[in-house]
Amino acid sequence: MEHFYTIQGEGVHTGQAAYFIRLAGCDVGCWWCDVKESWDETKHPRIATEELVRAAAGSGAAFAVITGGEPLLHDLSSLCTGLHEAGLRIHLETSGSSPLSGDIDWVTLSPKRFKEPLDEAFPLADELKVVVLTRKDLIYAEKNAEKCPSHTRKMLQPEWDTPESIPLIVEYVKKNPEWTISLQTHKFLNVP
Ligand code: SF4
């Protein structure tokens, strides 16, 4: 859908420069999704893997973030091989609802109840990032965290248009400090 050099706004690597590769296509269907224009893959041009790798490598970024849409609707093997050969680390943002492909260095698993993660996704999660709108999502977060390894970083992220979730999250993290808060800081910075 698009690729660009920016600042990672969310999660453990917040604030770090990263080359974003946003792949089109998503079959998860979150009603609050902020990139609905990514859902229909046919509305976006095909771009050669080599071109993406060249752009990412030329940017000066230390790592690339493959995101979507749901990027695991695509076979990521050749893209990952190219990015690694160019010396970039590879981060992936996924709902985990399709089989993993490619050699990924950091997996952000962001489970969605609209299409649940596959069991095979949980052991791969370096970071679990759950979007929170209501108290029910905190229960959902714990349910998913139970399936993750002990080293997985656990993060709760308020849904941008649901600021009433913020006090819920703050109170929850104070009581459960193994969780931390992820904010969409790129929106505050006004960068893509
Ligand atoms: S998985 Fe991501 S891209 Fe797909 S609908 Fe949900 S928020 Fe949007």
CSV table of C-alpha atoms and ligand atoms in Angstrom, one decimal:
chain,number,residue,atom,x,y,z
A,1,MET,CA,0.0,0.0,0.0
A,2,GLU,CA,2.8,2.4,0.9
A,3,HIS,CA,6.3,2.5,2.2
A,4,PHE,CA,8.1,5.3,4.0
A,5,TYR,CA,10.8,6.3,6.4
A,6,THR,CA,9.4,7.5,9.7
A,7,ILE,CA,9.4,7.1,13.5
A,8,GLN,CA,8.0,3.9,15.1
A,9,GLY,CA,5.1,5.4,17.1
A,10,GLU,CA,3.9,2.4,19.0
A,11,GLY,CA,5.1,-0.4,21.3
A,12,VAL,CA,8.5,-1.2,22.7
A,13,HIS,CA,10.5,0.5,19.9
A,14,THR,CA,8.6,3.8,20.2
A,15,GLY,CA,10.6,6.8,19.1
A,16,GLN,CA,13.1,4.9,16.9
A,17,ALA,CA,13.5,5.6,13.2
A,18,ALA,CA,12.2,2.8,11.1
A,19,TYR,CA,11.4,2.1,7.5
A,20,PHE,CA,7.7,1.1,7.2
A,21,ILE,CA,6.4,-1.3,4.6
A,22,ARG,CA,2.6,-1.4,4.7
A,23,LEU,CA,1.3,-4.4,2.8
A,24,ALA,CA,-2.3,-4.2,1.5
A,25,GLY,CA,-5.0,-6.7,2.2
A,26,CYS,CA,-6.7,-7.5,5.5
A,27,ASP,CA,-9.3,-10.2,6.3
A,28,VAL,CA,-9.6,-9.3,10.0
A,29,GLY,CA,-12.1,-6.5,9.8
A,30,CYS,CA,-11.7,-4.5,13.1
A,31,TRP,CA,-14.6,-1.9,13.0
A,32,TRP,CA,-12.3,0.7,14.6
A,33,CYS,CA,-9.4,0.1,12.1
A,34,ASP,CA,-7.6,3.4,11.2
A,35,VAL,CA,-6.2,2.0,7.9
A,36,LYS,CA,-9.4,0.7,6.3
A,37,GLU,CA,-8.0,1.8,2.9
A,38,SER,CA,-5.5,-1.1,3.3
A,39,TRP,CA,-8.2,-3.8,3.3
A,40,ASP,CA,-8.7,-4.2,-0.4
A,41,GLU,CA,-5.4,-5.4,-1.9
A,42,THR,CA,-6.7,-4.9,-5.5
A,43,LYS,CA,-6.8,-1.1,-4.9
A,44,HIS,CA,-3.1,-0.8,-4.5
A,45,PRO,CA,-0.2,-1.2,-7.0
A,46,ARG,CA,2.2,-4.2,-6.9
A,47,ILE,CA,5.7,-3.1,-6.1
A,48,ALA,CA,8.7,-5.4,-6.7
A,49,THR,CA,10.4,-6.7,-3.6
A,50,GLU,CA,13.7,-5.4,-4.9
A,51,GLU,CA,12.3,-1.9,-5.0
A,52,LEU,CA,11.1,-2.1,-1.4
A,53,VAL,CA,14.5,-3.4,-0.3
A,54,ARG,CA,16.3,-0.7,-2.2
A,55,ALA,CA,14.2,2.1,-0.6
A,56,ALA,CA,14.5,0.7,2.9
A,57,ALA,CA,18.3,0.1,2.6
A,58,GLY,CA,18.8,3.6,1.2
A,59,SER,CA,16.9,5.3,4.0
A,60,GLY,CA,19.5,4.8,6.7
A,61,ALA,CA,17.0,3.0,8.9
A,62,ALA,CA,18.4,0.2,11.2
A,63,PHE,CA,15.2,-1.8,10.9
A,64,ALA,CA,12.1,-2.2,8.7
A,65,VAL,CA,8.6,-2.6,10.1
A,66,ILE,CA,6.4,-4.8,8.0
A,67,THR,CA,2.8,-4.0,8.7
A,68,GLY,CA,-0.6,-3.8,7.1
A,69,GLY,CA,-3.3,-4.5,6.6
A,70,GLU,CA,-2.5,-8.0,7.7
A,71,PRO,CA,0.9,-8.6,6.3
A,72,LEU,CA,0.8,-12.4,6.8
A,73,LEU,CA,-1.7,-12.7,4.0
A,74,HIS,CA,1.5,-12.5,1.9
A,75,ASP,CA,4.5,-14.8,1.8
A,76,LEU,CA,7.2,-12.6,3.4
A,77,SER,CA,10.1,-14.9,2.6
A,78,SER,CA,11.7,-13.1,-0.3
A,79,LEU,CA,11.1,-9.7,1.3
A,80,CYS,CA,12.8,-10.8,4.5
A,81,THR,CA,15.7,-12.3,2.7
A,82,GLY,CA,16.3,-9.1,0.7
A,83,LEU,CA,16.0,-6.9,3.8
A,84,HIS,CA,18.4,-9.1,5.8
A,85,GLU,CA,20.9,-9.1,2.9
A,86,ALA,CA,20.7,-5.3,2.9
A,87,GLY,CA,21.6,-5.4,6.6
A,88,LEU,CA,18.3,-4.4,8.1
A,89,ARG,CA,16.6,-6.0,11.1
A,90,ILE,CA,12.9,-6.9,10.5
A,91,HIS,CA,10.0,-6.2,12.7
A,92,LEU,CA,6.5,-7.5,12.0
A,93,GLU,CA,3.2,-6.2,13.2
A,94,THR,CA,0.5,-8.8,12.9
A,95,SER,CA,-2.8,-10.1,14.2
A,96,GLY,CA,-1.3,-13.6,14.0
A,97,SER,CA,-4.4,-14.8,12.2
A,98,SER,CA,-2.5,-16.2,9.2
A,99,PRO,CA,0.6,-18.5,9.1
A,100,LEU,CA,3.9,-16.8,9.7
A,101,SER,CA,6.4,-16.6,6.8
A,102,GLY,CA,9.8,-15.1,6.5
A,103,ASP,CA,12.7,-14.7,9.0
A,104,ILE,CA,11.5,-12.1,11.5
A,105,ASP,CA,13.7,-10.5,14.2
A,106,TRP,CA,10.9,-9.0,16.3
A,107,VAL,CA,7.2,-10.0,16.2
A,108,THR,CA,4.6,-7.7,17.6
A,109,LEU,CA,1.4,-9.8,18.0
A,110,SER,CA,-1.7,-7.7,18.2
A,111,PRO,CA,-4.6,-10.1,18.6
A,112,LYS,CA,-8.0,-9.2,17.4
A,113,ARG,CA,-11.2,-10.9,18.5
A,114,PHE,CA,-12.6,-10.5,14.9
A,115,LYS,CA,-10.2,-13.1,13.7
A,116,GLU,CA,-8.2,-14.8,16.4
A,117,PRO,CA,-4.5,-15.5,16.3
A,118,LEU,CA,-3.4,-19.0,15.3
A,119,ASP,CA,-2.0,-21.1,18.2
A,120,GLU,CA,1.4,-21.1,16.4
A,121,ALA,CA,1.6,-17.2,16.7
A,122,PHE,CA,1.9,-17.0,20.5
A,123,PRO,CA,5.3,-18.6,21.0
A,124,LEU,CA,6.7,-16.2,18.5
A,125,ALA,CA,5.5,-13.0,20.2
A,126,ASP,CA,8.3,-10.7,21.4
A,127,GLU,CA,5.7,-8.1,22.1
A,128,LEU,CA,1.9,-8.5,22.8
A,129,LYS,CA,0.1,-5.3,22.0
A,130,VAL,CA,-3.7,-5.2,22.7
A,131,VAL,CA,-5.9,-2.3,21.6
A,132,VAL,CA,-8.2,-1.4,24.4
A,133,LEU,CA,-11.7,0.2,24.1
A,134,THR,CA,-13.5,-1.2,27.1
A,135,ARG,CA,-12.9,-3.3,30.2
A,136,LYS,CA,-13.7,-6.4,28.2
A,137,ASP,CA,-10.5,-5.8,26.2
A,138,LEU,CA,-8.4,-6.0,29.4
A,139,ILE,CA,-9.8,-9.5,30.0
A,140,TYR,CA,-9.1,-10.3,26.4
A,141,ALA,CA,-5.5,-9.0,26.9
A,142,GLU,CA,-4.9,-11.4,29.8
A,143,LYS,CA,-6.4,-14.3,28.0
A,144,ASN,CA,-3.9,-13.8,25.2
A,145,ALA,CA,-1.0,-13.1,27.5
A,146,GLU,CA,-1.5,-16.5,29.1
A,147,LYS,CA,-0.6,-18.1,25.8
A,148,CYS,CA,2.6,-16.1,25.4
A,149,PRO,CA,6.1,-17.0,26.6
A,150,SER,CA,7.4,-15.3,29.8
A,151,HIS,CA,9.7,-13.0,27.9
A,152,THR,CA,6.9,-11.4,25.8
A,153,ARG,CA,6.6,-7.7,26.6
A,154,LYS,CA,2.9,-6.9,27.4
A,155,MET,CA,1.4,-3.6,26.2
A,156,LEU,CA,-2.0,-2.1,26.3
A,157,GLN,CA,-2.8,0.6,23.8
A,158,PRO,CA,-5.8,2.9,23.9
A,159,GLU,CA,-7.8,3.0,20.7
A,160,TRP,CA,-7.3,6.5,19.3
A,161,ASP,CA,-10.9,7.5,19.1
A,162,THR,CA,-11.8,6.0,22.5
A,163,PRO,CA,-10.0,8.2,25.0
A,164,GLU,CA,-12.3,7.0,27.7
A,165,SER,CA,-10.2,3.8,27.7
A,166,ILE,CA,-7.2,5.7,29.0
A,167,PRO,CA,-8.2,5.9,32.7
A,168,LEU,CA,-9.1,2.2,32.6
A,169,ILE,CA,-5.7,1.4,31.2
A,170,VAL,CA,-3.8,3.6,33.7
A,171,GLU,CA,-5.6,2.0,36.7
A,172,TYR,CA,-5.0,-1.4,35.2
A,173,VAL,CA,-1.3,-0.9,34.7
A,174,LYS,CA,-0.8,0.5,38.2
A,175,LYS,CA,-2.4,-2.7,39.6
A,176,ASN,CA,-0.7,-5.0,37.1
A,177,PRO,CA,2.8,-3.5,36.4
A,178,GLU,CA,3.9,-6.3,34.2
A,179,TRP,CA,1.8,-4.5,31.6
A,180,THR,CA,3.0,-1.2,30.1
A,181,ILE,CA,1.2,1.5,28.0
A,182,SER,CA,1.7,1.9,24.3
A,183,LEU,CA,0.5,5.1,22.7
A,184,GLN,CA,0.2,6.0,19.0
A,185,THR,CA,2.9,8.7,19.4
A,186,HIS,CA,3.3,9.1,15.6
A,187,LYS,CA,-0.2,10.7,15.7
A,188,PHE,CA,1.0,13.2,18.3
A,189,LEU,CA,4.1,13.9,16.3
A,190,ASN,CA,2.0,14.2,13.1
A,191,VAL,CA,4.2,11.8,11.2
A,192,PRO,CA,2.9,8.8,9.2
B,1,SF4,S1,-6.0,-6.3,11.7
B,1,SF4,FE1,-5.1,-4.2,11.6
B,1,SF4,S2,-5.4,-3.6,9.4
B,1,SF4,FE2,-6.8,-5.3,9.8
B,1,SF4,S3,-8.7,-4.5,10.4
B,1,SF4,FE3,-7.6,-4.8,12.3
B,1,SF4,S4,-6.6,-2.9,12.7
B,1,SF4,FE4,-7.2,-2.8,10.6
